[in-house]
């Protein structure tokens, strides 16, 4: 008691500490980084290797299978997936969530170093899954009608824009997509070469010698060492045709040299502002550790400096239009702003609850002060722990908004009950006594919540990464609220005025009368008036159009307040004369000063209304009537609860029966809840993958893209999109490189659909539009805001294993057709990924007869069918068609674009004896898998769908597929999609829930010094689940990671009311009441605080539970679970817990602690 007495006697020190906490907390807020979610360390490692010229089948046998054997015994390995495509192998290793990824990578390096690589295979590369690999920004660059053409803009972007973007500290790389390079093409005439006795290798060597610059040593002079460089004779592209070759001939005698555009590997077409035209796509990738929002702001400011802004998201660069297509920071920015707004609205609702119950502005302000103080204190801890501002940390703060005032409410209610006088010393004694009475209960209740979150800070795996920031925020804010309730709130209560310490003020204005200084002549009145006036002036300084509305409002306030004030002043004319004398100069000097009149007159109106109410008029009767209704309602509820609790205590069996029925009904809904990994939400950005006929080249796919984008514009004129036909291998981060007949469409909508059903309909229309335009297949999905353990763009992802290659392919194709018939969208299978290749089988005997070695045969065949890159020139500009800074030279074989029949007639002999290829080798056309998938060392066929019919889970869909199209014997289904991830993460959350309950039991056992009462208090957890599960079912959220976090949170906060109730009953027992009397009296006493704490928590979370804006689906399930659980636990604790205690007492046990 002496410590609390010392704290209570120092209100000035408490105020100074509070100010210091606010100042330091706001400074810490400025240091916090901003992100959508905490950085997630995914336990997935990828091993990738290349071998040029190898097919997928060759790589499967020679590389993939031996590599999987080496990696299969890696410690901590959970699953292994392998893939091969033409020239590339990839093995993806999924580790246990608790595995040490860094140590595993070191062991992996050792194994790869000791592995004997097959001939021609590059050194395997170890890659980590990186969520930051998705571009931060996508920009489109389009040509203007009278400006530079697209190739010229590509050169300007490559030489000027991209280097400057990559110079920014947060940018990892900047890529330009859809650009066509200009190159020197050397088309060799094989017949002319043979006639002159030359080989293709001699042509290559002559070109290299003609254009290359080589080092030729150095000489020592008086100026020091001078390097010597030998430069080839060909320095300009025009000189290349005259390059001399062996035998006295020139290059133009055996080849045609042309400066042309290179073969396109990808083309980009954009739809913006209703116009469809070719464009360049610029992708900006951010550093993985860089804050996304800060990086986006830096890039926007930088673009405004190096390019001329033409509007929001539009710049003039090098004579072309640079448009911002997508910005990954915008969803983060809006989601964070919405959570902050929800926090502010929740705090306001909690404040209204405090005013309603406390009926004193000063008392409510003292209690509400714990919210900003606790949040600022939390900022200090978050900055020290290097926690960013993200949905999880802000969600933790928003979750705690309603709980932050709980401790202060308990303290002030206890202090009020001990108030006996109005002198300062009497108030100090009352506050110290009341605080000391509930201090242990407040500490225990806070600890029960904290022990739930502390283990979450150090939980392993991806789930731990997500929960850590939320746990830090809740622990920091609740710890700060405990300190505020015990160290700041009690001394501030002693400063309260006499009128605010009446336990039940008879009139609503009793708590407000002393807050505003009386009279407009008082200096403090002007201080209160000018403060908001100056703030409004600053905020609206750049909004001159608002002056008209503000001036009109000021005139209305003058007229309205004139009637009110004349009653208090006794003379309307006296007031009418004095007001212009005091405010006229300010109001007439400049129109902006009208902003001062609105808040001043508004406060004057409130002051006059206050006096009118105090004098007893119409307003007084209205307020009194409203207060009477509220007080009557509150008293009626208290009386009804008192009568009900008396009956419950006398007949506890009936109360227990009702309690068991309600808990059982709530628990029965648990199995009915849909299970998902992440909540479903509507989106504005979508990605479409389109398959066209394999005969399409990139140009044909580009033309299809133009027609399709025009159809999209007709479908929705507000859509913006860009279509990329094919894919440049340099920009493909995965094995899923698009071929020339494949198109990716990135689509942006101005607003998300209002419901998931409308979004599904929109996606279906997009797929149908693509199929109607000639596509063979189309799949569209919304990229997730964040991923757990890889991509979650597919609603269904399974694999078929067993049987031979033909059986796998046939079964996968049948299931693909069934999935489409069952209503799934975006159905794809690896069985359709087939490629054609030519296999040339040489006859060794005929090769020997023709005098050809195997190497000569291979070199001549490669020279006729391949493209060889030799060297490059420096740029040369010509108007709007400049040559690039590096002009490649590529030697094209004569059969590069010839039919197969020409390959059979290829002359493999010399000038003296023709030798057709068909005479010494057999040509066969084969069809094989373009991509081969392995799962745990065995070949599989993958099957996926981006959407399923509403109400159908992936497991239910697989069961239906097996019923309609049974698999052959020996084949099985592997689930490596969302179902497996969902089950593993929900099981992990269930384990955390059990751990939370155990830790709460430990804390309460220490607090109560027995096990009976903690076990009774723990019944608050199933009471909370009885409301949380129905709330999730009614709102359609179901069980997912976010709602699971809410259930874990409930384990800590649902028992707080039970702890305080049992503590109060124990105190009543110590005061000499009988057990049943103590139970009834304790329940009646705790009705008001429990109602207040529950309402503040629930109302503070209501804004989070409402689904609006970006990422609303991520925060709503958590809030809904807590709201439903808190509402049910509070109601059931008020009725069920007394029934349980009375029932146990009736059985002869001693559930409460009697006096010693």
PDB file of C-alpha atoms in Angstrom, residues 579-839:
ATOM      1  CA  UNK A 579     -19.321  40.808 -31.046  1.00  0.00           C
ATOM      2  CA  UNK A 580     -18.345  42.858 -34.162  1.00  0.00           C
ATOM      3  CA  UNK A 581     -16.072  45.070 -32.029  1.00  0.00           C
ATOM      4  CA  UNK A 582     -14.073  42.065 -30.852  1.00  0.00           C
ATOM      5  CA  UNK A 583     -14.076  39.901 -34.000  1.00  0.00           C
ATOM      6  CA  UNK A 584     -14.913  42.254 -36.848  1.00  0.00           C
ATOM      7  CA  UNK A 585     -11.328  43.297 -37.648  1.00  0.00           C
ATOM      8  CA  UNK A 586     -10.191  39.691 -37.983  1.00  0.00           C
ATOM      9  CA  UNK A 587     -13.248  38.673 -39.978  1.00  0.00           C
ATOM     10  CA  UNK A 588     -13.087  41.554 -42.468  1.00  0.00           C
ATOM     11  CA  UNK A 589      -9.303  41.879 -42.966  1.00  0.00           C
ATOM     12  CA  UNK A 590      -9.073  38.799 -45.110  1.00  0.00           C
ATOM     13  CA  UNK A 591     -11.634  36.266 -46.243  1.00  0.00           C
ATOM     14  CA  UNK A 592      -9.533  33.404 -44.820  1.00  0.00           C
ATOM     15  CA  UNK A 593     -10.119  34.681 -41.307  1.00  0.00           C
ATOM     16  CA  UNK A 594     -13.718  33.575 -41.621  1.00  0.00           C
ATOM     17  CA  UNK A 595     -12.257  30.230 -40.644  1.00  0.00           C
ATOM     18  CA  UNK A 596     -11.821  31.611 -37.142  1.00  0.00           C
ATOM     19  CA  UNK A 597     -15.492  32.453 -36.757  1.00  0.00           C
ATOM     20  CA  UNK A 598     -16.823  28.944 -37.283  1.00  0.00           C
ATOM     21  CA  UNK A 599     -15.087  27.203 -34.350  1.00  0.00           C
ATOM     22  CA  UNK A 600     -15.370  30.242 -32.071  1.00  0.00           C
ATOM     23  CA  UNK A 601     -19.104  30.620 -32.611  1.00  0.00           C
ATOM     24  CA  UNK A 602     -19.598  26.879 -32.409  1.00  0.00           C
ATOM     25  CA  UNK A 603     -17.985  26.830 -28.975  1.00  0.00           C
ATOM     26  CA  UNK A 604     -20.033  29.861 -28.020  1.00  0.00           C
ATOM     27  CA  UNK A 605     -23.172  28.018 -29.089  1.00  0.00           C
ATOM     28  CA  UNK A 606     -22.183  25.042 -26.969  1.00  0.00           C
ATOM     29  CA  UNK A 607     -21.453  27.322 -24.010  1.00  0.00           C
ATOM     30  CA  UNK A 608     -24.811  29.060 -24.357  1.00  0.00           C
ATOM     31  CA  UNK A 609     -26.530  25.690 -24.681  1.00  0.00           C
ATOM     32  CA  UNK A 610     -24.753  24.524 -21.535  1.00  0.00           C
ATOM     33  CA  UNK A 611     -25.991  27.557 -19.617  1.00  0.00           C
ATOM     34  CA  UNK A 612     -29.489  27.031 -20.985  1.00  0.00           C
ATOM     35  CA  UNK A 613     -29.417  23.446 -19.860  1.00  0.00           C
ATOM     36  CA  UNK A 614     -28.137  24.452 -16.425  1.00  0.00           C
ATOM     37  CA  UNK A 615     -30.867  27.084 -16.103  1.00  0.00           C
ATOM     38  CA  UNK A 616     -33.571  24.559 -16.766  1.00  0.00           C
ATOM     39  CA  UNK A 617     -35.292  24.992 -20.130  1.00  0.00           C
ATOM     40  CA  UNK A 618     -36.359  22.882 -23.069  1.00  0.00           C
ATOM     41  CA  UNK A 619     -32.823  21.527 -23.517  1.00  0.00           C
ATOM     42  CA  UNK A 620     -32.666  20.600 -19.862  1.00  0.00           C
ATOM     43  CA  UNK A 621     -35.885  18.645 -20.101  1.00  0.00           C
ATOM     44  CA  UNK A 622     -34.667  16.834 -23.236  1.00  0.00           C
ATOM     45  CA  UNK A 623     -31.335  15.893 -21.689  1.00  0.00           C
ATOM     46  CA  UNK A 624     -32.964  14.926 -18.440  1.00  0.00           C
ATOM     47  CA  UNK A 625     -35.442  12.761 -20.308  1.00  0.00           C
ATOM     48  CA  UNK A 626     -32.639  11.047 -22.247  1.00  0.00           C
ATOM     49  CA  UNK A 627     -30.678  10.517 -19.048  1.00  0.00           C
ATOM     50  CA  UNK A 628     -33.745   9.198 -17.326  1.00  0.00           C
ATOM     51  CA  UNK A 629     -34.319   6.668 -20.078  1.00  0.00           C
ATOM     52  CA  UNK A 630     -30.692   5.517 -19.938  1.00  0.00           C
ATOM     53  CA  UNK A 631     -30.630   5.340 -16.175  1.00  0.00           C
ATOM     54  CA  UNK A 632     -33.948   3.533 -16.058  1.00  0.00           C
ATOM     55  CA  UNK A 633     -32.720   1.051 -18.639  1.00  0.00           C
ATOM     56  CA  UNK A 634     -29.486   0.469 -16.743  1.00  0.00           C
ATOM     57  CA  UNK A 635     -31.290   0.066 -13.433  1.00  0.00           C
ATOM     58  CA  UNK A 636     -33.805  -2.301 -15.002  1.00  0.00           C
ATOM     59  CA  UNK A 637     -30.975  -4.429 -16.411  1.00  0.00           C
ATOM     60  CA  UNK A 638     -29.214  -4.431 -13.046  1.00  0.00           C
ATOM     61  CA  UNK A 639     -32.409  -5.419 -11.214  1.00  0.00           C
ATOM     62  CA  UNK A 640     -33.210  -8.121 -13.738  1.00  0.00           C
ATOM     63  CA  UNK A 641     -29.671  -9.474 -13.505  1.00  0.00           C
ATOM     64  CA  UNK A 642     -29.839  -9.412  -9.698  1.00  0.00           C
ATOM     65  CA  UNK A 643     -33.045 -11.429  -9.701  1.00  0.00           C
ATOM     66  CA  UNK A 644     -31.696 -13.816 -12.310  1.00  0.00           C
ATOM     67  CA  UNK A 645     -28.432 -14.397 -10.468  1.00  0.00           C
ATOM     68  CA  UNK A 646     -30.345 -15.129  -7.255  1.00  0.00           C
ATOM     69  CA  UNK A 647     -32.266 -17.853  -9.038  1.00  0.00           C
ATOM     70  CA  UNK A 648     -29.126 -19.169 -10.708  1.00  0.00           C
ATOM     71  CA  UNK A 649     -27.362 -19.429  -7.365  1.00  0.00           C
ATOM     72  CA  UNK A 650     -30.337 -21.206  -5.782  1.00  0.00           C
ATOM     73  CA  UNK A 651     -30.859 -23.546  -8.768  1.00  0.00           C
ATOM     74  CA  UNK A 652     -27.406 -23.958 -10.334  1.00  0.00           C
ATOM     75  CA  UNK A 653     -28.268 -27.201 -12.121  1.00  0.00           C
ATOM     76  CA  UNK A 654     -30.637 -25.379 -14.469  1.00  0.00           C
ATOM     77  CA  UNK A 655     -27.967 -22.754 -15.203  1.00  0.00           C
ATOM     78  CA  UNK A 656     -25.419 -25.478 -15.897  1.00  0.00           C
ATOM     79  CA  UNK A 657     -27.807 -27.209 -18.265  1.00  0.00           C
ATOM     80  CA  UNK A 658     -28.426 -24.023 -20.233  1.00  0.00           C
ATOM     81  CA  UNK A 659     -24.690 -23.348 -20.288  1.00  0.00           C
ATOM     82  CA  UNK A 660     -23.891 -26.832 -21.615  1.00  0.00           C
ATOM     83  CA  UNK A 661     -26.567 -26.555 -24.292  1.00  0.00           C
ATOM     84  CA  UNK A 662     -25.286 -23.186 -25.512  1.00  0.00           C
ATOM     85  CA  UNK A 663     -21.637 -24.297 -25.536  1.00  0.00           C
ATOM     86  CA  UNK A 664     -22.587 -27.529 -27.277  1.00  0.00           C
ATOM     87  CA  UNK A 665     -24.568 -25.711 -29.957  1.00  0.00           C
ATOM     88  CA  UNK A 666     -21.648 -23.390 -30.642  1.00  0.00           C
ATOM     89  CA  UNK A 667     -19.134 -26.232 -30.748  1.00  0.00           C
ATOM     90  CA  UNK A 668     -21.362 -28.193 -33.136  1.00  0.00           C
ATOM     91  CA  UNK A 669     -20.770 -25.568 -35.799  1.00  0.00           C
ATOM     92  CA  UNK A 670     -17.003 -26.167 -35.750  1.00  0.00           C
ATOM     93  CA  UNK A 671     -16.972 -29.097 -38.226  1.00  0.00           C
ATOM     94  CA  UNK A 672     -19.317 -27.168 -40.522  1.00  0.00           C
ATOM     95  CA  UNK A 673     -16.945 -24.239 -40.942  1.00  0.00           C
ATOM     96  CA  UNK A 674     -15.179 -24.068 -44.323  1.00  0.00           C
ATOM     97  CA  UNK A 675     -11.407 -24.402 -44.030  1.00  0.00           C
ATOM     98  CA  UNK A 676      -9.061 -22.248 -46.052  1.00  0.00           C
ATOM     99  CA  UNK A 677      -5.447 -21.265 -45.711  1.00  0.00           C
ATOM    100  CA  UNK A 678      -6.125 -17.569 -46.238  1.00  0.00           C
ATOM    101  CA  UNK A 679      -9.386 -15.610 -46.316  1.00  0.00           C
ATOM    102  CA  UNK A 680     -10.947 -15.021 -49.705  1.00  0.00           C
ATOM    103  CA  UNK A 681     -11.191 -11.452 -50.916  1.00  0.00           C
ATOM    104  CA  UNK A 682     -11.989  -9.507 -54.043  1.00  0.00           C
ATOM    105  CA  UNK A 683      -9.203  -7.923 -56.068  1.00  0.00           C
ATOM    106  CA  UNK A 684      -8.473  -5.271 -58.652  1.00  0.00           C
ATOM    107  CA  UNK A 685      -5.463  -6.900 -60.369  1.00  0.00           C
ATOM    108  CA  UNK A 686      -5.630 -10.167 -62.304  1.00  0.00           C
ATOM    109  CA  UNK A 687      -3.279 -12.314 -64.360  1.00  0.00           C
ATOM    110  CA  UNK A 688      -4.441 -14.369 -67.332  1.00  0.00           C
ATOM    111  CA  UNK A 689      -2.513 -17.165 -69.007  1.00  0.00           C
ATOM    112  CA  UNK A 690      -3.607 -17.986 -72.560  1.00  0.00           C
ATOM    113  CA  UNK A 691      -2.611 -20.909 -74.805  1.00  0.00           C
ATOM    114  CA  UNK A 692      -2.915 -20.400 -78.569  1.00  0.00           C
ATOM    115  CA  UNK A 693      -2.338 -22.935 -81.368  1.00  0.00           C
ATOM    116  CA  UNK A 694       1.266 -24.148 -81.412  1.00  0.00           C
ATOM    117  CA  UNK A 695       1.659 -23.001 -84.997  1.00  0.00           C
ATOM    118  CA  UNK A 696       1.554 -19.366 -83.824  1.00  0.00           C
ATOM    119  CA  UNK A 697       4.797 -17.480 -83.779  1.00  0.00           C
ATOM    120  CA  UNK A 698       5.351 -14.405 -81.603  1.00  0.00           C
ATOM    121  CA  UNK A 699       4.055 -12.029 -84.276  1.00  0.00           C
ATOM    122  CA  UNK A 700       0.837 -14.016 -84.674  1.00  0.00           C
ATOM    123  CA  UNK A 701       0.375 -14.133 -80.904  1.00  0.00           C
ATOM    124  CA  UNK A 702       0.956 -10.390 -80.798  1.00  0.00           C
ATOM    125  CA  UNK A 703      -1.797  -9.820 -83.350  1.00  0.00           C
ATOM    126  CA  UNK A 704      -4.137 -12.008 -81.285  1.00  0.00           C
ATOM    127  CA  UNK A 705      -3.253  -9.906 -78.242  1.00  0.00           C
ATOM    128  CA  UNK A 706      -4.321  -6.736 -80.014  1.00  0.00           C
ATOM    129  CA  UNK A 707      -7.695  -8.223 -80.961  1.00  0.00           C
ATOM    130  CA  UNK A 708      -8.231  -9.617 -77.469  1.00  0.00           C
ATOM    131  CA  UNK A 709      -7.413  -6.337 -75.727  1.00  0.00           C
ATOM    132  CA  UNK A 710      -9.865  -4.552 -78.007  1.00  0.00           C
ATOM    133  CA  UNK A 711     -12.492  -7.103 -76.982  1.00  0.00           C
ATOM    134  CA  UNK A 712     -11.634  -6.436 -73.337  1.00  0.00           C
ATOM    135  CA  UNK A 713     -12.209  -2.738 -73.905  1.00  0.00           C
ATOM    136  CA  UNK A 714     -15.611  -3.499 -75.402  1.00  0.00           C
ATOM    137  CA  UNK A 715     -16.335  -5.696 -72.363  1.00  0.00           C
ATOM    138  CA  UNK A 716     -15.395  -2.994 -69.845  1.00  0.00           C
ATOM    139  CA  UNK A 717     -14.168   0.408 -71.104  1.00  0.00           C
ATOM    140  CA  UNK A 718     -12.482   1.142 -67.759  1.00  0.00           C
ATOM    141  CA  UNK A 719     -10.116  -1.810 -67.905  1.00  0.00           C
ATOM    142  CA  UNK A 720      -6.375  -1.311 -68.313  1.00  0.00           C
ATOM    143  CA  UNK A 721      -4.213  -4.201 -69.426  1.00  0.00           C
ATOM    144  CA  UNK A 722      -1.003  -5.264 -71.077  1.00  0.00           C
ATOM    145  CA  UNK A 723      -0.488  -8.514 -72.989  1.00  0.00           C
ATOM    146  CA  UNK A 724       2.933 -10.130 -73.361  1.00  0.00           C
ATOM    147  CA  UNK A 725       3.246 -12.710 -76.136  1.00  0.00           C
ATOM    148  CA  UNK A 726       6.066 -15.193 -75.617  1.00  0.00           C
ATOM    149  CA  UNK A 727       8.825 -14.551 -73.108  1.00  0.00           C
ATOM    150  CA  UNK A 728      12.448 -13.585 -73.353  1.00  0.00           C
ATOM    151  CA  UNK A 729      14.500 -16.282 -71.656  1.00  0.00           C
ATOM    152  CA  UNK A 730      16.625 -13.636 -69.942  1.00  0.00           C
ATOM    153  CA  UNK A 731      13.614 -12.457 -67.926  1.00  0.00           C
ATOM    154  CA  UNK A 732      12.110 -15.827 -66.976  1.00  0.00           C
ATOM    155  CA  UNK A 733      12.830 -16.443 -63.270  1.00  0.00           C
ATOM    156  CA  UNK A 734      11.287 -19.941 -63.305  1.00  0.00           C
ATOM    157  CA  UNK A 735      11.059 -22.931 -65.599  1.00  0.00           C
ATOM    158  CA  UNK A 736       7.566 -21.850 -66.658  1.00  0.00           C
ATOM    159  CA  UNK A 737       8.829 -19.821 -69.573  1.00  0.00           C
ATOM    160  CA  UNK A 738       6.112 -18.885 -72.010  1.00  0.00           C
ATOM    161  CA  UNK A 739       6.531 -20.125 -75.554  1.00  0.00           C
ATOM    162  CA  UNK A 740       5.738 -18.158 -78.696  1.00  0.00           C
ATOM    163  CA  UNK A 741       2.137 -19.433 -78.719  1.00  0.00           C
ATOM    164  CA  UNK A 742       1.458 -18.416 -75.110  1.00  0.00           C
ATOM    165  CA  UNK A 743       0.286 -15.007 -73.897  1.00  0.00           C
ATOM    166  CA  UNK A 744       0.191 -13.479 -70.431  1.00  0.00           C
ATOM    167  CA  UNK A 745      -2.327 -10.672 -69.839  1.00  0.00           C
ATOM    168  CA  UNK A 746      -2.046  -8.370 -66.815  1.00  0.00           C
ATOM    169  CA  UNK A 747      -5.428  -6.744 -66.122  1.00  0.00           C
ATOM    170  CA  UNK A 748      -6.223  -3.816 -63.810  1.00  0.00           C
ATOM    171  CA  UNK A 749      -9.756  -2.819 -62.766  1.00  0.00           C
ATOM    172  CA  UNK A 750     -10.543   0.603 -61.312  1.00  0.00           C
ATOM    173  CA  UNK A 751     -12.405  -0.988 -58.381  1.00  0.00           C
ATOM    174  CA  UNK A 752     -12.745  -4.446 -56.926  1.00  0.00           C
ATOM    175  CA  UNK A 753     -16.014  -6.328 -57.218  1.00  0.00           C
ATOM    176  CA  UNK A 754     -18.399  -5.891 -54.291  1.00  0.00           C
ATOM    177  CA  UNK A 755     -18.625  -9.657 -53.744  1.00  0.00           C
ATOM    178  CA  UNK A 756     -16.748 -12.854 -54.513  1.00  0.00           C
ATOM    179  CA  UNK A 757     -19.628 -14.102 -56.654  1.00  0.00           C
ATOM    180  CA  UNK A 758     -19.484 -11.049 -58.919  1.00  0.00           C
ATOM    181  CA  UNK A 759     -15.714 -11.393 -59.207  1.00  0.00           C
ATOM    182  CA  UNK A 760     -16.064 -15.069 -60.174  1.00  0.00           C
ATOM    183  CA  UNK A 761     -18.574 -14.070 -62.851  1.00  0.00           C
ATOM    184  CA  UNK A 762     -16.165 -11.439 -64.161  1.00  0.00           C
ATOM    185  CA  UNK A 763     -13.306 -13.962 -64.346  1.00  0.00           C
ATOM    186  CA  UNK A 764     -15.552 -16.424 -66.154  1.00  0.00           C
ATOM    187  CA  UNK A 765     -16.405 -13.762 -68.731  1.00  0.00           C
ATOM    188  CA  UNK A 766     -12.710 -13.096 -69.266  1.00  0.00           C
ATOM    189  CA  UNK A 767     -11.982 -16.782 -69.895  1.00  0.00           C
ATOM    190  CA  UNK A 768     -14.937 -17.090 -72.257  1.00  0.00           C
ATOM    191  CA  UNK A 769     -13.817 -13.981 -74.107  1.00  0.00           C
ATOM    192  CA  UNK A 770     -10.366 -15.477 -74.626  1.00  0.00           C
ATOM    193  CA  UNK A 771     -11.794 -18.793 -75.843  1.00  0.00           C
ATOM    194  CA  UNK A 772     -14.153 -16.955 -78.194  1.00  0.00           C
ATOM    195  CA  UNK A 773     -11.175 -15.063 -79.622  1.00  0.00           C
ATOM    196  CA  UNK A 774      -9.477 -18.310 -80.657  1.00  0.00           C
ATOM    197  CA  UNK A 775      -7.550 -19.414 -77.565  1.00  0.00           C
ATOM    198  CA  UNK A 776      -7.253 -23.130 -76.880  1.00  0.00           C
ATOM    199  CA  UNK A 777      -7.104 -22.587 -73.133  1.00  0.00           C
ATOM    200  CA  UNK A 778      -7.269 -19.705 -70.665  1.00  0.00           C
ATOM    201  CA  UNK A 779      -6.812 -19.397 -66.921  1.00  0.00           C
ATOM    202  CA  UNK A 780      -7.211 -16.200 -64.923  1.00  0.00           C
ATOM    203  CA  UNK A 781      -6.465 -15.615 -61.259  1.00  0.00           C
ATOM    204  CA  UNK A 782      -5.798 -12.822 -58.792  1.00  0.00           C
ATOM    205  CA  UNK A 783      -2.229 -12.691 -57.504  1.00  0.00           C
ATOM    206  CA  UNK A 784      -2.360 -13.025 -53.704  1.00  0.00           C
ATOM    207  CA  UNK A 785      -1.393 -10.065 -51.532  1.00  0.00           C
ATOM    208  CA  UNK A 786       1.067 -12.359 -49.834  1.00  0.00           C
ATOM    209  CA  UNK A 787       2.011 -16.008 -49.980  1.00  0.00           C
ATOM    210  CA  UNK A 788       2.845 -18.704 -47.468  1.00  0.00           C
ATOM    211  CA  UNK A 789       5.340 -21.265 -48.635  1.00  0.00           C
ATOM    212  CA  UNK A 790       5.134 -20.319 -52.307  1.00  0.00           C
ATOM    213  CA  UNK A 791       2.266 -19.340 -54.521  1.00  0.00           C
ATOM    214  CA  UNK A 792      -1.375 -19.783 -53.585  1.00  0.00           C
ATOM    215  CA  UNK A 793      -2.914 -18.678 -56.847  1.00  0.00           C
ATOM    216  CA  UNK A 794      -4.530 -22.120 -57.385  1.00  0.00           C
ATOM    217  CA  UNK A 795      -7.636 -23.221 -55.520  1.00  0.00           C
ATOM    218  CA  UNK A 796      -6.858 -26.837 -56.436  1.00  0.00           C
ATOM    219  CA  UNK A 797      -3.381 -28.276 -56.982  1.00  0.00           C
ATOM    220  CA  UNK A 798      -2.932 -32.038 -57.137  1.00  0.00           C
ATOM    221  CA  UNK A 799      -0.660 -34.556 -58.817  1.00  0.00           C
ATOM    222  CA  UNK A 800      -1.323 -38.025 -60.240  1.00  0.00           C
ATOM    223  CA  UNK A 801       1.395 -40.599 -59.577  1.00  0.00           C
ATOM    224  CA  UNK A 802       1.870 -44.174 -60.730  1.00  0.00           C
ATOM    225  CA  UNK A 803       1.514 -46.118 -63.960  1.00  0.00           C
ATOM    226  CA  UNK A 804       3.477 -45.385 -67.094  1.00  0.00           C
ATOM    227  CA  UNK A 805       3.775 -42.133 -69.001  1.00  0.00           C
ATOM    228  CA  UNK A 806       0.830 -42.874 -71.291  1.00  0.00           C
ATOM    229  CA  UNK A 807      -1.475 -43.754 -68.381  1.00  0.00           C
ATOM    230  CA  UNK A 808      -0.500 -40.620 -66.494  1.00  0.00           C
ATOM    231  CA  UNK A 809      -1.207 -38.427 -69.476  1.00  0.00           C
ATOM    232  CA  UNK A 810      -4.525 -40.094 -70.278  1.00  0.00           C
ATOM    233  CA  UNK A 811      -5.794 -39.899 -66.687  1.00  0.00           C
ATOM    234  CA  UNK A 812      -4.735 -36.261 -66.341  1.00  0.00           C
ATOM    235  CA  UNK A 813      -6.557 -35.307 -69.550  1.00  0.00           C
ATOM    236  CA  UNK A 814      -9.723 -37.096 -68.389  1.00  0.00           C
ATOM    237  CA  UNK A 815      -9.662 -35.336 -65.035  1.00  0.00           C
ATOM    238  CA  UNK A 816      -9.044 -32.012 -66.749  1.00  0.00           C
ATOM    239  CA  UNK A 817     -12.204 -32.473 -68.816  1.00  0.00           C
ATOM    240  CA  UNK A 818     -14.190 -33.544 -65.726  1.00  0.00           C
ATOM    241  CA  UNK A 819     -13.008 -30.508 -63.764  1.00  0.00           C
ATOM    242  CA  UNK A 820     -14.281 -28.203 -66.457  1.00  0.00           C
ATOM    243  CA  UNK A 821     -17.630 -30.006 -66.531  1.00  0.00           C
ATOM    244  CA  UNK A 822     -17.899 -29.673 -62.746  1.00  0.00           C
ATOM    245  CA  UNK A 823     -17.532 -25.887 -62.987  1.00  0.00           C
ATOM    246  CA  UNK A 824     -13.871 -25.348 -62.087  1.00  0.00           C
ATOM    247  CA  UNK A 825     -12.151 -22.380 -63.702  1.00  0.00           C
ATOM    248  CA  UNK A 826      -8.653 -22.002 -65.091  1.00  0.00           C
ATOM    249  CA  UNK A 827      -8.036 -25.763 -65.342  1.00  0.00           C
ATOM    250  CA  UNK A 828      -4.519 -26.714 -66.429  1.00  0.00           C
ATOM    251  CA  UNK A 829      -2.480 -29.894 -66.556  1.00  0.00           C
ATOM    252  CA  UNK A 830       1.105 -30.718 -67.393  1.00  0.00           C
ATOM    253  CA  UNK A 831      -0.178 -33.491 -69.667  1.00  0.00           C
ATOM    254  CA  UNK A 832      -0.938 -30.925 -72.366  1.00  0.00           C
ATOM    255  CA  UNK A 833       2.618 -29.569 -72.280  1.00  0.00           C
ATOM    256  CA  UNK A 834       3.927 -31.493 -75.246  1.00  0.00           C
ATOM    257  CA  UNK A 835       6.726 -30.523 -77.593  1.00  0.00           C
ATOM    258  CA  UNK A 836       7.881 -31.769 -80.980  1.00  0.00           C
ATOM    259  CA  UNK A 837      11.481 -32.440 -81.883  1.00  0.00           C
ATOM    260  CA  UNK A 838      13.429 -33.888 -84.787  1.00  0.00           C
ATOM    261  CA  UNK A 839      15.734 -36.793 -84.064  1.00  0.00           C
TER     262      UNK A 839
END
